[in-house]
Amino acid sequence: ETVDKAIREMLSKDPQSRPGRCRAFIDQFNPASNGDLVVSVSGTSDFRTIGEALLAAGPGVTIRVHPGRYREALRVSRDVTLIAEGQPGEVVVVSHGAPAVTIPSGSPTVRGFELRVQAARDEAPAVRVTGGAPILADCTVTSGNGPGLEVRGAGTNPTVLDCAFRNCRDGNGIVVCEQARGMFERCKVAGNTF
């Protein structure tokens, strides 16, 4: 009866906040669970798309993404950790005409992905950071018609580690503008053309 009451109370919460809180609630009764969410295009996991997992994830959750090609434009607006599993280049996020990853705020971590935006009429970076202090690590980034990484806006301060920015079609692997800043270590910027 106590569990039923707790579940009813949890379900009465704001729908946008439910998944993360429900997951935490369930984890209390399953000590073996580590709270990670798992994504696989094959459908053999918690979610088939990274976007669905991002909507369900509460702050501090780790989202593990199995190898595959994910055709999505991700908006990472919560403090989560996205980890690509497998070998480098096995987890690919491809978008068309919009950034593969947009980070408007917070301190999320994105690690180990290949991030691409395919050519579009309008310029689009593969990764756009407009606020916060995110971490981008061990990623390969390409853009068909824009910079690989665009960091924009006062107070925006990402940490970018061990990433490669290559084959970006506007000649810029990385653009930092509008009073933004960032820390870039052990990154490779090559093969970017106009």
PDB file of C-alpha atoms in Angstrom:
ATOM      1  CA  GLU A   1       0.000   0.000   0.000  1.00  0.00           C
ATOM      2  CA  THR A   2       2.872   2.410   0.798  1.00  0.00           C
ATOM      3  CA  VAL A   3       4.484   1.685  -2.582  1.00  0.00           C
ATOM      4  CA  ASP A   4       1.162   2.258  -4.389  1.00  0.00           C
ATOM      5  CA  LYS A   5       0.745   5.590  -2.614  1.00  0.00           C
ATOM      6  CA  ALA A   6       4.308   6.627  -3.514  1.00  0.00           C
ATOM      7  CA  ILE A   7       3.748   5.702  -7.175  1.00  0.00           C
ATOM      8  CA  ARG A   8       0.476   7.669  -7.307  1.00  0.00           C
ATOM      9  CA  GLU A   9       2.230  10.671  -5.760  1.00  0.00           C
ATOM     10  CA  MET A  10       5.097  10.427  -8.259  1.00  0.00           C
ATOM     11  CA  LEU A  11       2.664  10.230 -11.193  1.00  0.00           C
ATOM     12  CA  SER A  12       0.826  13.334  -9.993  1.00  0.00           C
ATOM     13  CA  LYS A  13       3.982  15.430 -10.523  1.00  0.00           C
ATOM     14  CA  ASP A  14       4.536  17.661 -13.532  1.00  0.00           C
ATOM     15  CA  PRO A  15       4.824  15.333 -16.582  1.00  0.00           C
ATOM     16  CA  GLN A  16       8.066  16.960 -17.752  1.00  0.00           C
ATOM     17  CA  SER A  17       9.784  16.106 -14.472  1.00  0.00           C
ATOM     18  CA  ARG A  18       8.322  12.626 -14.065  1.00  0.00           C
ATOM     19  CA  PRO A  19      10.753  10.363 -15.942  1.00  0.00           C
ATOM     20  CA  GLY A  20      13.891  11.343 -14.038  1.00  0.00           C
ATOM     21  CA  ARG A  21      12.103  11.287 -10.715  1.00  0.00           C
ATOM     22  CA  CYS A  22      10.371   7.972 -11.446  1.00  0.00           C
ATOM     23  CA  ARG A  23      13.696   6.463 -12.436  1.00  0.00           C
ATOM     24  CA  ALA A  24      15.226   7.638  -9.147  1.00  0.00           C
ATOM     25  CA  PHE A  25      12.233   6.231  -7.285  1.00  0.00           C
ATOM     26  CA  ILE A  26      12.561   2.846  -9.000  1.00  0.00           C
ATOM     27  CA  ASP A  27      16.309   2.802  -8.337  1.00  0.00           C
ATOM     28  CA  GLN A  28      15.576   2.988  -4.591  1.00  0.00           C
ATOM     29  CA  PHE A  29      13.973  -0.465  -4.836  1.00  0.00           C
ATOM     30  CA  ASN A  30      16.610  -1.910  -7.166  1.00  0.00           C
ATOM     31  CA  PRO A  31      20.066  -1.419  -5.649  1.00  0.00           C
ATOM     32  CA  ALA A  32      21.695  -3.142  -8.657  1.00  0.00           C
ATOM     33  CA  SER A  33      20.486  -0.359 -10.957  1.00  0.00           C
ATOM     34  CA  ASN A  34      23.024   2.406 -11.540  1.00  0.00           C
ATOM     35  CA  GLY A  35      20.508   4.880 -12.968  1.00  0.00           C
ATOM     36  CA  ASP A  36      22.056   4.947 -16.454  1.00  0.00           C
ATOM     37  CA  LEU A  37      19.781   5.183 -19.463  1.00  0.00           C
ATOM     38  CA  VAL A  38      20.699   3.130 -22.544  1.00  0.00           C
ATOM     39  CA  VAL A  39      19.991   3.971 -26.187  1.00  0.00           C
ATOM     40  CA  SER A  40      20.189   1.539 -29.105  1.00  0.00           C
ATOM     41  CA  VAL A  41      18.878   1.870 -32.666  1.00  0.00           C
ATOM     42  CA  SER A  42      18.038  -1.834 -32.514  1.00  0.00           C
ATOM     43  CA  GLY A  43      15.415  -1.206 -29.828  1.00  0.00           C
ATOM     44  CA  THR A  44      16.979  -3.611 -27.316  1.00  0.00           C
ATOM     45  CA  SER A  45      17.456  -0.925 -24.683  1.00  0.00           C
ATOM     46  CA  ASP A  46      15.597   1.776 -22.742  1.00  0.00           C
ATOM     47  CA  PHE A  47      15.278   4.052 -25.813  1.00  0.00           C
ATOM     48  CA  ARG A  48      15.643   3.928 -29.617  1.00  0.00           C
ATOM     49  CA  THR A  49      16.664   7.596 -29.959  1.00  0.00           C
ATOM     50  CA  ILE A  50      19.013   9.821 -28.013  1.00  0.00           C
ATOM     51  CA  GLY A  51      16.382  12.588 -28.026  1.00  0.00           C
ATOM     52  CA  GLU A  52      13.902  10.359 -26.164  1.00  0.00           C
ATOM     53  CA  ALA A  53      16.542   9.556 -23.541  1.00  0.00           C
ATOM     54  CA  LEU A  54      17.367  13.264 -23.130  1.00  0.00           C
ATOM     55  CA  LEU A  55      13.700  14.029 -22.454  1.00  0.00           C
ATOM     56  CA  ALA A  56      13.531  11.279 -19.825  1.00  0.00           C
ATOM     57  CA  ALA A  57      16.846  12.034 -18.123  1.00  0.00           C
ATOM     58  CA  GLY A  58      17.052  14.011 -14.930  1.00  0.00           C
ATOM     59  CA  PRO A  59      20.102  16.017 -13.864  1.00  0.00           C
ATOM     60  CA  GLY A  60      23.179  13.897 -13.251  1.00  0.00           C
ATOM     61  CA  VAL A  61      21.987  10.930 -15.331  1.00  0.00           C
ATOM     62  CA  THR A  62      24.376   9.152 -17.693  1.00  0.00           C
ATOM     63  CA  ILE A  63      23.025   8.195 -21.116  1.00  0.00           C
ATOM     64  CA  ARG A  64      24.991   5.381 -22.776  1.00  0.00           C
ATOM     65  CA  VAL A  65      24.548   5.188 -26.534  1.00  0.00           C
ATOM     66  CA  HIS A  66      25.226   1.903 -28.350  1.00  0.00           C
ATOM     67  CA  PRO A  67      26.895   1.874 -31.782  1.00  0.00           C
ATOM     68  CA  GLY A  68      24.759   2.980 -34.709  1.00  0.00           C
ATOM     69  CA  ARG A  69      23.744   5.915 -36.862  1.00  0.00           C
ATOM     70  CA  TYR A  70      21.311   8.287 -35.164  1.00  0.00           C
ATOM     71  CA  ARG A  71      19.563  10.757 -37.487  1.00  0.00           C
ATOM     72  CA  GLU A  72      18.717  13.439 -34.959  1.00  0.00           C
ATOM     73  CA  ALA A  73      19.316  17.053 -34.022  1.00  0.00           C
ATOM     74  CA  LEU A  74      19.933  16.930 -30.267  1.00  0.00           C
ATOM     75  CA  ARG A  75      19.197  19.696 -27.780  1.00  0.00           C
ATOM     76  CA  VAL A  76      21.118  18.997 -24.583  1.00  0.00           C
ATOM     77  CA  SER A  77      19.589  21.353 -22.036  1.00  0.00           C
ATOM     78  CA  ARG A  78      20.092  19.311 -18.862  1.00  0.00           C
ATOM     79  CA  ASP A  79      23.222  18.475 -16.894  1.00  0.00           C
ATOM     80  CA  VAL A  80      23.579  14.923 -18.178  1.00  0.00           C
ATOM     81  CA  THR A  81      26.468  12.843 -19.474  1.00  0.00           C
ATOM     82  CA  LEU A  82      26.176  11.397 -22.985  1.00  0.00           C
ATOM     83  CA  ILE A  83      28.657   8.590 -23.644  1.00  0.00           C
ATOM     84  CA  ALA A  84      29.162   6.836 -26.982  1.00  0.00           C
ATOM     85  CA  GLU A  85      29.933   3.166 -26.418  1.00  0.00           C
ATOM     86  CA  GLY A  86      32.081   1.056 -28.706  1.00  0.00           C
ATOM     87  CA  GLN A  87      35.041   2.076 -30.825  1.00  0.00           C
ATOM     88  CA  PRO A  88      35.644   5.614 -32.156  1.00  0.00           C
ATOM     89  CA  GLY A  89      33.342   6.337 -35.103  1.00  0.00           C
ATOM     90  CA  GLU A  90      30.789   3.651 -34.202  1.00  0.00           C
ATOM     91  CA  VAL A  91      28.252   6.070 -32.714  1.00  0.00           C
ATOM     92  CA  VAL A  92      27.328   8.700 -35.295  1.00  0.00           C
ATOM     93  CA  VAL A  93      24.802  11.521 -34.872  1.00  0.00           C
ATOM     94  CA  VAL A  94      23.828  13.013 -38.232  1.00  0.00           C
ATOM     95  CA  SER A  95      21.458  15.920 -38.742  1.00  0.00           C
ATOM     96  CA  HIS A  96      20.370  17.758 -41.862  1.00  0.00           C
ATOM     97  CA  GLY A  97      20.230  21.537 -41.856  1.00  0.00           C
ATOM     98  CA  ALA A  98      20.479  21.973 -38.072  1.00  0.00           C
ATOM     99  CA  PRO A  99      23.294  21.368 -35.598  1.00  0.00           C
ATOM    100  CA  ALA A 100      23.740  17.723 -34.591  1.00  0.00           C
ATOM    101  CA  VAL A 101      24.102  18.994 -31.015  1.00  0.00           C
ATOM    102  CA  THR A 102      22.883  22.281 -29.525  1.00  0.00           C
ATOM    103  CA  ILE A 103      23.782  23.153 -25.932  1.00  0.00           C
ATOM    104  CA  PRO A 104      21.955  26.297 -24.742  1.00  0.00           C
ATOM    105  CA  SER A 105      22.965  26.161 -21.066  1.00  0.00           C
ATOM    106  CA  GLY A 106      24.194  24.041 -18.192  1.00  0.00           C
ATOM    107  CA  SER A 107      27.158  21.731 -17.818  1.00  0.00           C
ATOM    108  CA  PRO A 108      26.443  18.560 -19.787  1.00  0.00           C
ATOM    109  CA  THR A 109      29.191  16.230 -21.017  1.00  0.00           C
ATOM    110  CA  VAL A 110      29.245  14.776 -24.545  1.00  0.00           C
ATOM    111  CA  ARG A 111      31.932  12.109 -25.007  1.00  0.00           C
ATOM    112  CA  GLY A 112      33.077   9.856 -27.840  1.00  0.00           C
ATOM    113  CA  PHE A 113      30.620  10.698 -30.640  1.00  0.00           C
ATOM    114  CA  GLU A 114      31.040  11.372 -34.320  1.00  0.00           C
ATOM    115  CA  LEU A 115      28.895  14.472 -34.890  1.00  0.00           C
ATOM    116  CA  ARG A 116      27.916  15.549 -38.413  1.00  0.00           C
ATOM    117  CA  VAL A 117      25.611  18.037 -40.041  1.00  0.00           C
ATOM    118  CA  GLN A 118      24.953  17.336 -43.704  1.00  0.00           C
ATOM    119  CA  ALA A 119      25.030  20.098 -46.272  1.00  0.00           C
ATOM    120  CA  ALA A 120      22.105  22.453 -46.164  1.00  0.00           C
ATOM    121  CA  ARG A 121      21.231  25.706 -47.871  1.00  0.00           C
ATOM    122  CA  ASP A 122      21.833  27.677 -44.682  1.00  0.00           C
ATOM    123  CA  GLU A 123      25.042  27.526 -42.709  1.00  0.00           C
ATOM    124  CA  ALA A 124      24.811  25.215 -39.697  1.00  0.00           C
ATOM    125  CA  PRO A 125      27.575  24.186 -37.312  1.00  0.00           C
ATOM    126  CA  ALA A 126      27.771  20.550 -36.277  1.00  0.00           C
ATOM    127  CA  VAL A 127      27.825  21.639 -32.618  1.00  0.00           C
ATOM    128  CA  ARG A 128      26.401  24.932 -31.318  1.00  0.00           C
ATOM    129  CA  VAL A 129      27.061  26.076 -27.730  1.00  0.00           C
ATOM    130  CA  THR A 130      25.215  29.255 -26.718  1.00  0.00           C
ATOM    131  CA  GLY A 131      25.502  29.079 -22.933  1.00  0.00           C
ATOM    132  CA  GLY A 132      26.875  27.220 -19.956  1.00  0.00           C
ATOM    133  CA  ALA A 133      30.089  25.320 -19.392  1.00  0.00           C
ATOM    134  CA  PRO A 134      29.689  21.971 -21.154  1.00  0.00           C
ATOM    135  CA  ILE A 135      32.419  19.415 -21.796  1.00  0.00           C
ATOM    136  CA  LEU A 136      32.948  18.017 -25.294  1.00  0.00           C
ATOM    137  CA  ALA A 137      35.515  15.206 -25.318  1.00  0.00           C
ATOM    138  CA  ASP A 138      36.862  12.577 -27.703  1.00  0.00           C
ATOM    139  CA  CYS A 139      34.495  13.601 -30.520  1.00  0.00           C
ATOM    140  CA  THR A 140      35.000  13.890 -34.277  1.00  0.00           C
ATOM    141  CA  VAL A 141      33.068  16.805 -35.734  1.00  0.00           C
ATOM    142  CA  THR A 142      32.271  17.678 -39.379  1.00  0.00           C
ATOM    143  CA  SER A 143      29.872  20.108 -41.044  1.00  0.00           C
ATOM    144  CA  GLY A 144      28.701  20.155 -44.643  1.00  0.00           C
ATOM    145  CA  ASN A 145      28.021  23.902 -44.628  1.00  0.00           C
ATOM    146  CA  GLY A 146      29.304  25.631 -41.514  1.00  0.00           C
ATOM    147  CA  PRO A 147      31.870  25.464 -38.736  1.00  0.00           C
ATOM    148  CA  GLY A 148      32.425  22.282 -36.778  1.00  0.00           C
ATOM    149  CA  LEU A 149      31.907  24.030 -33.444  1.00  0.00           C
ATOM    150  CA  GLU A 150      30.283  27.394 -32.862  1.00  0.00           C
ATOM    151  CA  VAL A 151      30.653  28.903 -29.371  1.00  0.00           C
ATOM    152  CA  ARG A 152      28.580  32.048 -28.971  1.00  0.00           C
ATOM    153  CA  GLY A 153      27.551  34.492 -26.243  1.00  0.00           C
ATOM    154  CA  ALA A 154      28.952  36.127 -23.129  1.00  0.00           C
ATOM    155  CA  GLY A 155      29.444  33.665 -20.289  1.00  0.00           C
ATOM    156  CA  THR A 156      29.605  30.648 -22.612  1.00  0.00           C
ATOM    157  CA  ASN A 157      32.685  28.658 -21.632  1.00  0.00           C
ATOM    158  CA  PRO A 158      32.974  25.068 -22.889  1.00  0.00           C
ATOM    159  CA  THR A 159      35.868  22.710 -22.255  1.00  0.00           C
ATOM    160  CA  VAL A 160      36.834  20.849 -25.435  1.00  0.00           C
ATOM    161  CA  LEU A 161      39.266  17.943 -25.067  1.00  0.00           C
ATOM    162  CA  ASP A 162      40.828  15.541 -27.580  1.00  0.00           C
ATOM    163  CA  CYS A 163      38.376  16.382 -30.384  1.00  0.00           C
ATOM    164  CA  ALA A 164      38.937  16.495 -34.151  1.00  0.00           C
ATOM    165  CA  PHE A 165      37.283  19.184 -36.284  1.00  0.00           C
ATOM    166  CA  ARG A 166      37.723  18.261 -39.924  1.00  0.00           C
ATOM    167  CA  ASN A 167      36.154  18.662 -43.349  1.00  0.00           C
ATOM    168  CA  CYS A 168      34.028  21.625 -42.316  1.00  0.00           C
ATOM    169  CA  ARG A 169      32.902  23.454 -45.446  1.00  0.00           C
ATOM    170  CA  ASP A 170      33.124  27.072 -44.359  1.00  0.00           C
ATOM    171  CA  GLY A 171      36.842  26.966 -43.650  1.00  0.00           C
ATOM    172  CA  ASN A 172      36.455  27.067 -39.863  1.00  0.00           C
ATOM    173  CA  GLY A 173      36.731  24.082 -37.594  1.00  0.00           C
ATOM    174  CA  ILE A 174      35.989  26.215 -34.516  1.00  0.00           C
ATOM    175  CA  VAL A 175      34.341  29.640 -34.213  1.00  0.00           C
ATOM    176  CA  VAL A 176      34.261  31.505 -30.877  1.00  0.00           C
ATOM    177  CA  CYS A 177      32.394  34.825 -30.961  1.00  0.00           C
ATOM    178  CA  GLU A 178      30.208  37.348 -29.129  1.00  0.00           C
ATOM    179  CA  GLN A 179      32.364  37.430 -25.961  1.00  0.00           C
ATOM    180  CA  ALA A 180      32.322  33.665 -25.532  1.00  0.00           C
ATOM    181  CA  ARG A 181      35.431  31.808 -24.468  1.00  0.00           C
ATOM    182  CA  GLY A 182      36.508  28.233 -23.942  1.00  0.00           C
ATOM    183  CA  MET A 183      39.337  25.866 -23.134  1.00  0.00           C
ATOM    184  CA  PHE A 184      40.597  23.723 -26.009  1.00  0.00           C
ATOM    185  CA  GLU A 185      43.198  21.027 -25.346  1.00  0.00           C
ATOM    186  CA  ARG A 186      44.723  18.387 -27.620  1.00  0.00           C
ATOM    187  CA  CYS A 187      42.271  19.115 -30.440  1.00  0.00           C
ATOM    188  CA  LYS A 188      42.981  18.644 -34.162  1.00  0.00           C
ATOM    189  CA  VAL A 189      41.629  21.130 -36.681  1.00  0.00           C
ATOM    190  CA  ALA A 190      42.368  20.099 -40.280  1.00  0.00           C
ATOM    191  CA  GLY A 191      40.978  19.746 -43.777  1.00  0.00           C
ATOM    192  CA  ASN A 192      38.466  22.569 -43.451  1.00  0.00           C
ATOM    193  CA  THR A 193      37.721  24.250 -46.783  1.00  0.00           C
ATOM    194  CA  PHE A 194      35.648  27.067 -48.249  1.00  0.00           C
TER     195      PHE A 194
END
